[in-house]
Structure formats: C-alpha cells, structure tokens
Short mmCIF file of C-alpha atoms and ligand atoms in Angstrom, two decimals:
data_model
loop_
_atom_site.label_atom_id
_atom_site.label_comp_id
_atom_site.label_asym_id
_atom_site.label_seq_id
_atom_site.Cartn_x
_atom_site.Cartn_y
_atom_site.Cartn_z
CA UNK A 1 0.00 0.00 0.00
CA UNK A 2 3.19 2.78 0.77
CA UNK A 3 4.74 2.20 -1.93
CA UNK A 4 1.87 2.28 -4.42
CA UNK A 5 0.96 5.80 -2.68
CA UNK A 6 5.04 6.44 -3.61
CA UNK A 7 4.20 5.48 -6.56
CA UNK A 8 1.52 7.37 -7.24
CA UNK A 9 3.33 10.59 -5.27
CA UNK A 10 6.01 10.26 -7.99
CA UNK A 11 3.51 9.99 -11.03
CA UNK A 12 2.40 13.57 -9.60
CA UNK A 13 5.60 14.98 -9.13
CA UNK A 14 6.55 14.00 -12.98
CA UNK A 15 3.05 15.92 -14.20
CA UNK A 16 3.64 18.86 -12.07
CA UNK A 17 7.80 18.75 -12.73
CA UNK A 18 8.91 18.33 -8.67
CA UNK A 19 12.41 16.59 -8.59
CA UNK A 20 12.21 15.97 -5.04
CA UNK A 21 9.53 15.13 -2.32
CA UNK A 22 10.60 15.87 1.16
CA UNK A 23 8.19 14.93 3.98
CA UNK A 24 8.62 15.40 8.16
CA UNK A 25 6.57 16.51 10.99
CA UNK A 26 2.38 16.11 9.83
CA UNK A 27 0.30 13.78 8.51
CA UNK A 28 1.87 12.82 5.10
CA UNK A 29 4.42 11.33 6.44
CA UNK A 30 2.44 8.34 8.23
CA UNK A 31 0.04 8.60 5.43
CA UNK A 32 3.26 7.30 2.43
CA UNK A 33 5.25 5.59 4.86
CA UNK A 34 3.51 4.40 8.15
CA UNK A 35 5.74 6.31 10.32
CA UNK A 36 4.26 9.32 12.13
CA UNK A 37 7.75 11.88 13.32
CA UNK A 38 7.73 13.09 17.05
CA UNK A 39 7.11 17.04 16.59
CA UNK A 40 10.66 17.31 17.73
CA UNK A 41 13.92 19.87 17.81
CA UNK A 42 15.58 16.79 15.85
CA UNK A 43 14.65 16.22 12.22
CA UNK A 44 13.12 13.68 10.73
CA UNK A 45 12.61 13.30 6.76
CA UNK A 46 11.54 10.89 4.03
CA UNK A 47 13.68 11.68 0.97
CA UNK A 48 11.60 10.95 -1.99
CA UNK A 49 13.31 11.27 -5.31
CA UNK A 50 11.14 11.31 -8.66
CA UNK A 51 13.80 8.74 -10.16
CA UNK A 52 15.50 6.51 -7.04
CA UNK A 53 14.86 5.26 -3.79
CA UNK A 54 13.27 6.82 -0.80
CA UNK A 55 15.39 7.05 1.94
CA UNK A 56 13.45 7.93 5.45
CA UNK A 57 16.26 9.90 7.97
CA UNK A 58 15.96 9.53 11.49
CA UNK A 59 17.45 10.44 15.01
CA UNK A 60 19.62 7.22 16.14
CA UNK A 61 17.59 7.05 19.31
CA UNK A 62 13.83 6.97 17.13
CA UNK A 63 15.17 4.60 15.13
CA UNK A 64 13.77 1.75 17.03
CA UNK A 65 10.34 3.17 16.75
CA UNK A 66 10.64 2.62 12.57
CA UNK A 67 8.63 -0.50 11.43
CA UNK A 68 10.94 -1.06 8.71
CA UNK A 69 9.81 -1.01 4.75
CA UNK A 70 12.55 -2.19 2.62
CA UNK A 71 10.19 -2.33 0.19
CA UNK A 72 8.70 0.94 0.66
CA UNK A 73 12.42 2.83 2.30
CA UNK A 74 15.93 2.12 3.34
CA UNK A 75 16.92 3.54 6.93
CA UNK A 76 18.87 6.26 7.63
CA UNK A 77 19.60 6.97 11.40
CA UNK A 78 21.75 9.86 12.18
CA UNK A 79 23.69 10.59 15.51
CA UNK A 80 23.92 13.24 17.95
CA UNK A 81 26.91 14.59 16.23
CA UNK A 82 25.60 14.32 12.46
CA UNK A 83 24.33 17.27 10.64
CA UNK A 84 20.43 15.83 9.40
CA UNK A 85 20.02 19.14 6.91
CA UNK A 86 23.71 17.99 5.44
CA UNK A 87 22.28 14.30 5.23
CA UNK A 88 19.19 15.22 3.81
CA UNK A 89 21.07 17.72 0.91
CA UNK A 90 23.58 14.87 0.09
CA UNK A 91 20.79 12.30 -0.49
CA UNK A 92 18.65 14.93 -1.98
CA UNK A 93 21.51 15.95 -4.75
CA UNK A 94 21.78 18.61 -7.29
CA UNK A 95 17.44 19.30 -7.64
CA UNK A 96 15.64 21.63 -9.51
CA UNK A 97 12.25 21.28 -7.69
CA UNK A 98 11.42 20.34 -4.06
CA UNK A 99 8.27 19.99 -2.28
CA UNK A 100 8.55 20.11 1.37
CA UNK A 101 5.85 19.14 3.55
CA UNK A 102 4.00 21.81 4.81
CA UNK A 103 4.09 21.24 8.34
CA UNK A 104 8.09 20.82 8.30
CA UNK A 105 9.48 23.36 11.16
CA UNK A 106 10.47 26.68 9.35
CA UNK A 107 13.56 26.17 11.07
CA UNK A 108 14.51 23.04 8.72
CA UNK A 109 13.11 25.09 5.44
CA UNK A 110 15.43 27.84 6.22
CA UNK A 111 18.46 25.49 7.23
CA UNK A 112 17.85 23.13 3.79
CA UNK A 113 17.75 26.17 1.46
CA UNK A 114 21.00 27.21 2.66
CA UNK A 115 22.62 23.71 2.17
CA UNK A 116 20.51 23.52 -1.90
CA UNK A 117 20.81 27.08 -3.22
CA UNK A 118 19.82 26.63 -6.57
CA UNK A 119 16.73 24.54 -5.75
CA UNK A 120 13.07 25.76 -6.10
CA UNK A 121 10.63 24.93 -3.19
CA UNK A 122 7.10 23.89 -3.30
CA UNK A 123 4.56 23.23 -0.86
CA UNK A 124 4.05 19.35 -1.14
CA UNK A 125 0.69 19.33 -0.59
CA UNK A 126 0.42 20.48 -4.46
CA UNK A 127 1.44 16.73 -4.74
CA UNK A 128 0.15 14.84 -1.95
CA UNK A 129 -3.54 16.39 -1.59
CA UNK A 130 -4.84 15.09 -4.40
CA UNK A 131 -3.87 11.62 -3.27
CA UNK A 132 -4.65 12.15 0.12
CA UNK A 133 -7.84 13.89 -0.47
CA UNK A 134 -9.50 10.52 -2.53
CA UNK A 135 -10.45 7.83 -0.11
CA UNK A 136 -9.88 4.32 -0.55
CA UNK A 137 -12.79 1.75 0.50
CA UNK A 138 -10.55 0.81 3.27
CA UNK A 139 -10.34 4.19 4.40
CA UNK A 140 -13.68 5.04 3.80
CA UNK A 141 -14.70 2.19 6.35
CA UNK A 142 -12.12 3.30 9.19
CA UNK A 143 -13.54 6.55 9.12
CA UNK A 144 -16.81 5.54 9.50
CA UNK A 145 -15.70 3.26 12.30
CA UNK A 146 -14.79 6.86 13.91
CA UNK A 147 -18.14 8.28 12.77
CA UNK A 148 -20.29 5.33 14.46
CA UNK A 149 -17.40 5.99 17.70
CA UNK A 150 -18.47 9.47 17.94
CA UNK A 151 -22.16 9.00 17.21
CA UNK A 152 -22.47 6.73 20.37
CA UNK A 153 -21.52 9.19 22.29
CA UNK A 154 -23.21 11.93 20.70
CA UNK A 155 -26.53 9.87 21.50
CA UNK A 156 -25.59 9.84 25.04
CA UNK A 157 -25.51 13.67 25.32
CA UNK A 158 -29.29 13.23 23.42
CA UNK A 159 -30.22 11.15 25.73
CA UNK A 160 -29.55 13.18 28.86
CA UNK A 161 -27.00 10.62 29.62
CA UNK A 162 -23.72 12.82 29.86
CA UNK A 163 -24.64 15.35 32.68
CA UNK A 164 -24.07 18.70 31.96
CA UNK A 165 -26.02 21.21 34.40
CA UNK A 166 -24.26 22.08 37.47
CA UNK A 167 -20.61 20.99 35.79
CA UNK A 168 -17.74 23.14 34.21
CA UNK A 169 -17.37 23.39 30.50
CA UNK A 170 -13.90 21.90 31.20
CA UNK A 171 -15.11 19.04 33.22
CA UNK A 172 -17.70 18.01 30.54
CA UNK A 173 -14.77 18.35 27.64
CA UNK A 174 -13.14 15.83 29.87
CA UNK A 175 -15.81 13.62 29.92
CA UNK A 176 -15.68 13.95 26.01
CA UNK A 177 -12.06 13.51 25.94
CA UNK A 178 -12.77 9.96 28.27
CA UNK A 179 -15.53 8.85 25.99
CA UNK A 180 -13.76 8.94 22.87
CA UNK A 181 -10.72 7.37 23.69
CA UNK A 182 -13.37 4.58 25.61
CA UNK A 183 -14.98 4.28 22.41
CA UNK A 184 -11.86 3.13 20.26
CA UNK A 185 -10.06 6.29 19.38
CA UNK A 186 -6.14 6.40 20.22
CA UNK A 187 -6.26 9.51 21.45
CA UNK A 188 -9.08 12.54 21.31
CA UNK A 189 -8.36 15.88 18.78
CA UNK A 190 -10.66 18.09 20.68
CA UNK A 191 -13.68 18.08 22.55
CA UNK A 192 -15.34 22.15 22.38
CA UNK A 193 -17.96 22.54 24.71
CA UNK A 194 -19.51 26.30 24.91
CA UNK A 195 -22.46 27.01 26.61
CA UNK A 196 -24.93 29.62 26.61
CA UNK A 197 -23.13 32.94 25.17
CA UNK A 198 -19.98 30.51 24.69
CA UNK A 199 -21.89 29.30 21.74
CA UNK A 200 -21.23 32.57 19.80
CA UNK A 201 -17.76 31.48 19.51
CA UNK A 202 -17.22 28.83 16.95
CA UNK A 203 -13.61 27.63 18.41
CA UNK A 204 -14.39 28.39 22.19
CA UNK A 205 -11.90 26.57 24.82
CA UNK A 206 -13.81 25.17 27.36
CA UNK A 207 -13.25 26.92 30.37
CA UNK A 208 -14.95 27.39 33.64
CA UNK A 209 -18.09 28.29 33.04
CA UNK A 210 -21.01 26.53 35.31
CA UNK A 211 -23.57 25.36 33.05
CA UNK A 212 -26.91 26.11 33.88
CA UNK A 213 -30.64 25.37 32.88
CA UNK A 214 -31.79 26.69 30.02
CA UNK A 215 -28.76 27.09 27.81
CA UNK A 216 -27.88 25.76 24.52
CA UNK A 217 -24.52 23.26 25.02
CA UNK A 218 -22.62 23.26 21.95
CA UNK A 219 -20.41 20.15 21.51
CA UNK A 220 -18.07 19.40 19.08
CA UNK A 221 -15.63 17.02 19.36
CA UNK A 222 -13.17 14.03 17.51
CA UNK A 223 -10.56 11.82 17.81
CA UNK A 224 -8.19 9.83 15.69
CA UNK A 225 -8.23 5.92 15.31
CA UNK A 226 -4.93 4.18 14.61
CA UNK A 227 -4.80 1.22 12.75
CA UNK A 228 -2.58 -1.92 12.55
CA UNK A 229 -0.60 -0.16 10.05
CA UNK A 230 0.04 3.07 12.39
CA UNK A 231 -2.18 4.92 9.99
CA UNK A 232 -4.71 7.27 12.31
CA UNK A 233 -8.34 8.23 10.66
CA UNK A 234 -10.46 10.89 12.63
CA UNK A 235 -13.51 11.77 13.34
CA UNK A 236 -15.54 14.92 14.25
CA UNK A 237 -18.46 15.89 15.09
CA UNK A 238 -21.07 18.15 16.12
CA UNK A 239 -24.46 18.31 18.55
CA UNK A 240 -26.56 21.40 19.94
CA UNK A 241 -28.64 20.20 23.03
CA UNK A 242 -30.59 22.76 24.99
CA UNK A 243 -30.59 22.25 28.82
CA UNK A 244 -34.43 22.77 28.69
CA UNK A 245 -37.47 23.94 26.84
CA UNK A 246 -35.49 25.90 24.25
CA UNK A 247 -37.35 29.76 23.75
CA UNK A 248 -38.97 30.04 20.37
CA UNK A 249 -36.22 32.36 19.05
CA UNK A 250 -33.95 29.83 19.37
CA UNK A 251 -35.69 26.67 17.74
CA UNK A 252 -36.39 28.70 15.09
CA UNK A 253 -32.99 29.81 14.41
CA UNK A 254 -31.94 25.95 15.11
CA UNK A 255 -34.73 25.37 12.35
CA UNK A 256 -32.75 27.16 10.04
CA UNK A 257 -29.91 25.75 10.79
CA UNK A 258 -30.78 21.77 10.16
CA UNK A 259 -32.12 22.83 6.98
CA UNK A 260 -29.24 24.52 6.19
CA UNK A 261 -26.90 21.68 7.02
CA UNK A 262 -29.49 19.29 4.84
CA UNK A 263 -29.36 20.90 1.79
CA UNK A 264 -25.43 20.71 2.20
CA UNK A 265 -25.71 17.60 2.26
CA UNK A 266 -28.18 17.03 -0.33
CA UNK A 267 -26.05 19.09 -2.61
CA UNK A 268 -23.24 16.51 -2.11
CA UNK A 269 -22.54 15.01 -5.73
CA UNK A 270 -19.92 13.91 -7.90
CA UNK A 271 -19.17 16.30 -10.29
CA UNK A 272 -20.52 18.94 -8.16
CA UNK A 273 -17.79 21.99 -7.73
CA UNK A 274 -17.26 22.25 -3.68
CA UNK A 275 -18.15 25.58 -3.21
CA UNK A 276 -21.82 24.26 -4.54
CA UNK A 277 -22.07 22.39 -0.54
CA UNK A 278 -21.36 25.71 0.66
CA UNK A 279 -23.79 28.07 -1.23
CA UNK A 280 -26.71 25.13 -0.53
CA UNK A 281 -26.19 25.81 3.04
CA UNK A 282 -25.21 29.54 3.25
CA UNK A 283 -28.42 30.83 0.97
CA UNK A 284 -31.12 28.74 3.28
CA UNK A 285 -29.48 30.81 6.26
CA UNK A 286 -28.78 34.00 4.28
CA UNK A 287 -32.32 33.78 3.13
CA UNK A 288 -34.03 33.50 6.67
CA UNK A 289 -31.19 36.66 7.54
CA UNK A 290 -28.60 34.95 9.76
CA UNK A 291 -26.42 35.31 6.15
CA UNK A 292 -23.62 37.43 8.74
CA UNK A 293 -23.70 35.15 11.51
CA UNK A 294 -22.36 32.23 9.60
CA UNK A 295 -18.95 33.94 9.51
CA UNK A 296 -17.05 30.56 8.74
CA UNK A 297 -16.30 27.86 5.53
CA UNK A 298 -19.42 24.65 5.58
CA UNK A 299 -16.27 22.32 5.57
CA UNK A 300 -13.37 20.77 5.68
CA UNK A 301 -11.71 17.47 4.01
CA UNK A 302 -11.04 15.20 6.96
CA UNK A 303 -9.30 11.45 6.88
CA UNK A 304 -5.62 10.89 8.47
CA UNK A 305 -6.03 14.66 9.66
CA UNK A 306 -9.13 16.10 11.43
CA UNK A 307 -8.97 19.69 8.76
CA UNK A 308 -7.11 18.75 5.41
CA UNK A 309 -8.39 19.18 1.42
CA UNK A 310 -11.16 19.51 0.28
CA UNK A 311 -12.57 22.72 1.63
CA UNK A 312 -15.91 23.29 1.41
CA UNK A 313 -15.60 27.13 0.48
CA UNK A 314 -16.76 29.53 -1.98
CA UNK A 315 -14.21 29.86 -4.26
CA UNK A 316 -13.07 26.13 -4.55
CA UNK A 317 -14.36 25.18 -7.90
CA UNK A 318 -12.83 21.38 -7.46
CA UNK A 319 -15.30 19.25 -8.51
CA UNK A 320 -16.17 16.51 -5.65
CA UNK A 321 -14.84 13.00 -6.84
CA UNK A 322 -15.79 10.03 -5.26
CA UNK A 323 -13.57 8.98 -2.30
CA UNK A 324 -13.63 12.62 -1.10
CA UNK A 325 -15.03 12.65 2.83
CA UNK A 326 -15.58 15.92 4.40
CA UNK A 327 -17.41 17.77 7.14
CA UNK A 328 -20.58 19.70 6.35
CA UNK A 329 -20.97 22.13 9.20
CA UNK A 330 -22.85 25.31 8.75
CA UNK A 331 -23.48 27.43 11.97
CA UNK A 332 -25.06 30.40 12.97
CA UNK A 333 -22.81 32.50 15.81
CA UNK A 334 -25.04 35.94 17.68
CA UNK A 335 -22.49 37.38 19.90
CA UNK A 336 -23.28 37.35 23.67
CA UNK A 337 -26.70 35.36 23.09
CA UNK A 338 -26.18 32.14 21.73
CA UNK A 339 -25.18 29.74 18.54
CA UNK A 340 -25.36 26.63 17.31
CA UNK A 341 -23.38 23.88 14.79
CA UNK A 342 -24.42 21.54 13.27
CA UNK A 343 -21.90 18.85 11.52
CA UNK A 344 -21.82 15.44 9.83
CA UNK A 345 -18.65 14.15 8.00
CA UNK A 346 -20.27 12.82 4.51
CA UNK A 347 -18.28 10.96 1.94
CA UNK A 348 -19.21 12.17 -1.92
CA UNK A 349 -20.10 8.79 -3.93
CA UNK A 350 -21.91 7.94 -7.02
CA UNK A 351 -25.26 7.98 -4.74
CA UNK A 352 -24.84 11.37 -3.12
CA UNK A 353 -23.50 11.52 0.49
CA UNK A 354 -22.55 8.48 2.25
CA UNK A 355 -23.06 9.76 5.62
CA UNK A 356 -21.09 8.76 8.66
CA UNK A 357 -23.00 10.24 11.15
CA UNK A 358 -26.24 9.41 11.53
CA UNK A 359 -27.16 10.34 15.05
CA UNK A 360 -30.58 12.66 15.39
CA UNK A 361 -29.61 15.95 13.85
CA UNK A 362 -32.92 17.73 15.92
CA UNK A 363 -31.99 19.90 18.90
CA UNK A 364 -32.21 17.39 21.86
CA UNK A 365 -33.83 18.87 25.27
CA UNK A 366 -32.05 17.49 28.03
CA UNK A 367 -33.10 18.21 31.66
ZN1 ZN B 1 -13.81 23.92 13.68
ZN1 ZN B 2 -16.09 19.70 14.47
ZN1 ZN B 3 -15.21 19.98 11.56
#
C-alpha cells in the first residue's frame, strides 16, 4: 500500500515537474510511509526522489520506533553529532524542484535552502492532496468506524446521559475527551464545549463556566483511530442540546440551521464543484437573515487529519470526486446570546453523500 501511494506521489511529481519530495513533521508522512515523526527539535525526513529510492532519515535514538519497509524505504539513522540538513542535501543531490511538507518546522526550510541554493521549493501538498484527499474503501470504512465511535456518544448527550447542568465546560470536555478514547479512538483531537453565550464562539476553549438550565450546550468534538498499520483516521463531530425547553427564538434559528446543514448535504454530488455544498447551506441561512452570523467555511476534508483538502468554500471550484469525505458544518454565531453547529462528515459517492454520522440531527432537550 506505501509504496503504491510512492508510486503514485512520484507519477504527480513527474506531471507537475517536482524533482524531489521531502516529507517530516504532519500527517503525510504516516500517510506514504507508516511512520508518524515526534514534533521534535531533531529532524526527521523521508527523501523521496522522482527517479531513485526513498530514503526515510531519522534520530539514532527513534530509530527503534521505525517499522521497517525495505520495500517501501531504506533507513537512515543519524547521531547526535551528524548534521540531518547535510544528510538530507547529500541524499537529496543537485534538484531543480522540491516539495517540502508543509508542516516541516520553518527552522529546517530555512536550514535546507541554505545547504541547496539553486533549488526551487514547493509546498508538497500540491502533490500529496490530491492523493490524500480521494479515499480508498478501506479508508472510507475506518472513518466511519470513527463516525459510528463518535455518534455513540453523541446519542448519550441526546439522551440526557452525559450530565451537563451544574458541571464546568472543562469538566464536561473531559468527559468527552474519556468517551472517545473509551470508544476506540487512540487519542481525542478536541472536545469544544460552549455554553450559553460561549456558543457565539465557533472555536471556544472550554473553560470554567457553570452550566446552567436553560442554555444551549454546543459540543463538538473528535478523535483519531490508529490502525494496525500506524495509519490514524479521525472523526468529528457536532451536537446542539438545549438544557431545557429551548425559547422560540432559538428553535427557530436551530430550524434554520438543520435545513441549512441538509441541503449541504443534499447538494453533495460527484461532479458537483465544492463551493456548490457551501452556497446550498449559506443561501437557506442567508435567506431566513442569519447570512452574517455564519462567519465561517461549511467544511473541511477530513481522513488521516481532522482539517485537510477539500474545503468546502466559496471559491473552490474542485469538482467533488468520489472517495472525497468531508465535514458539512454550517453554523449560525449571535455574539453574547447564543449559537449553534451543526456537523456530519459525509463521503461524496456515485449515490450522493454516504453519511457517517447518523445520530438525530434535531436539537435534543435534556433536563
Ligand atoms: Zn472547527
Ligand atoms: Zn467539528
Ligand atoms: Zn469539523
């Protein structure tokens, strides 16, 4: 499987004329060669030429943390004492085109154009997004094994069975945090919980606010699922409950707002440019005039990282192709009242949206 994604990687870099494929810290990494780098001071790199062998380099004392791929990479660990940039230029050669990885420290950028003056750099998404981006059926199933994680516990907070009134924001994001990893994730991405005015603020850190009756709880949270082959797929979601009989103004606006996120994903099609998701959603809560209050994109790509390509924005004129799983999460945000989210990841296939999460998209009253 690595080294047809190589393969593949290299097929792109001949079309788009990259010599060189350089990939550390982030999800590409893991994603071509099953090893995921510790976001350290010390470098590590796969060395990808167009024409050759990849070569992944690594700190001596990581080294025993490589499942080795001969197939796929030869090892190169480097000591204490080495220079890794110097390594890196020597295997790298004379290039015309690089693409680095564009979650690589600056630091190693700046260091590696110093040791290869005359090359060119690229971001190396330009090459590995559109590989990334396309699901496999295999990956298609582990991320709904994250979907179906998250739903469980998303049907919980329905249900009235995660308490919330009387505890911090914090302490319920904990309980999140708990839940997911209970429910088969390695480890949890985030778990946003923002109550009452909180709401308003799509990214809000939990913090210490007592929740109360009669608030809308805003939860959004995900984790990442690691497979036998060290690859992680992730999940994320998002649920409104109100802590009560919600007030008319807000059902309606929630109203608005499950329509809004239905015809996003109704307008999920192949062929269909990805900005198309986004105007479905935005003109249904443009039209009832929350259009300003929806001050963020419908989506994001999601698979071995919880935000990646494709975005769901105006603007993106990609056409969806099948394979390509994504979030579709309008919201509506009134400062210092109250907002709401409401997300699904969705999968574009020759039916429409193959949806992941299936769990009640209605506002759930919980006492
Ligand atoms: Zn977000
Ligand atoms: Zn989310
Ligand atoms: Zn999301």
């Amino acid at each position: 499987m690595f080294a047809e994604r190589l393969e593949r990687a290299r097929g792109l870099m001949a079309e788009q004329g990259v010599d060189l494929l350089l990939l550390s810290v982030g999800a590409d990494l893991p994603y071509f060669c099953g090893y995921e780098a510790m976001p350290l001071e010390r470098l590590t790199m796969l060395v990808v030429p167009r024409d050759g062998a990849a070569t992944l380099v690594v700190p001596r004392m990581e080294a025993p943390r490589v499942t080795e791929r001969p197939e796929v990479f030869g090892l190169r660990a480097w000591d204490e004492t080495e220079d890794p940039v110097a390594i890196v230029a020597g295997l790298a050669g004379d290039v015309g085109v690089a693409a680095v990885g564009d979650h690589m420290w600056a630091r190693f950028l700046v260091e590696l154009m110093g040791a290869m003056p005359s090359t060119g750099w690229r971001r190396a998404s330009e090459v590995t997004a559109p590989i990334r981006s396309v699901k496999s059926a295999d990956e298609i199933e582990r991320l709904r094994a994250a979907g179906a994680a998250v739903d469980r516990i998303a049907g919980r907070l329905q249900r009235g069975e995660i308490e919330l009134v009387g505890r911090t924001e914090a302490e319920v994001s904990a309980e999140l945090g708990r839940q997911i990893v209970d429910e088969g994730h390695d480890r949890m991405n985030f778990a946003i919980v923002a109550a009452g005015a909180n709401a308003a603020s799509p990214h809000h850190e939990p913090g210490g606010h007592v929740i109360s009756s009669d608030e809308v709880v805003l939860c959004d949270f995900g984790g990442t699922m690691v497979g036998a082959d060290g690859v992680g797929y992730c999940s994320d979601i998002t649920r409104c409950v109100y802590t009560g009989e919600p007030p008319a103004e807000f059902s309606e606006l929630y109203d608005v707002l499950f329509e809004a996120q239905a015809a996003g994903v109704a307008a999920v099609a192949v062929g269909t440019p990805a900005q198309d998701v986004d105007r479905a959603a935005r003109s249904i809560i443009a039209a009832a005039g929350y259009g300003e209050y929806f001050v963020h994109r419908t989506g994001h790509g999601i698979g071995t990282e919880a935000h990646e390509d494709p975005y769901i924005v105006e603007g993106n004129r990609e056409p969806l192709a099948a394979g390509h799983a994504f979030s579709v999460e309008p919201g509506i945000y009134l400062a210092g009242r109250w907002g709401a989210r409401l997300e699904d990841i969705v999968v574009a296939s020759p039916d429409g949206a193959d949806l992941l999460n299936r769990v009640d998209h209605r506002l759930a009253v919980v006492a």
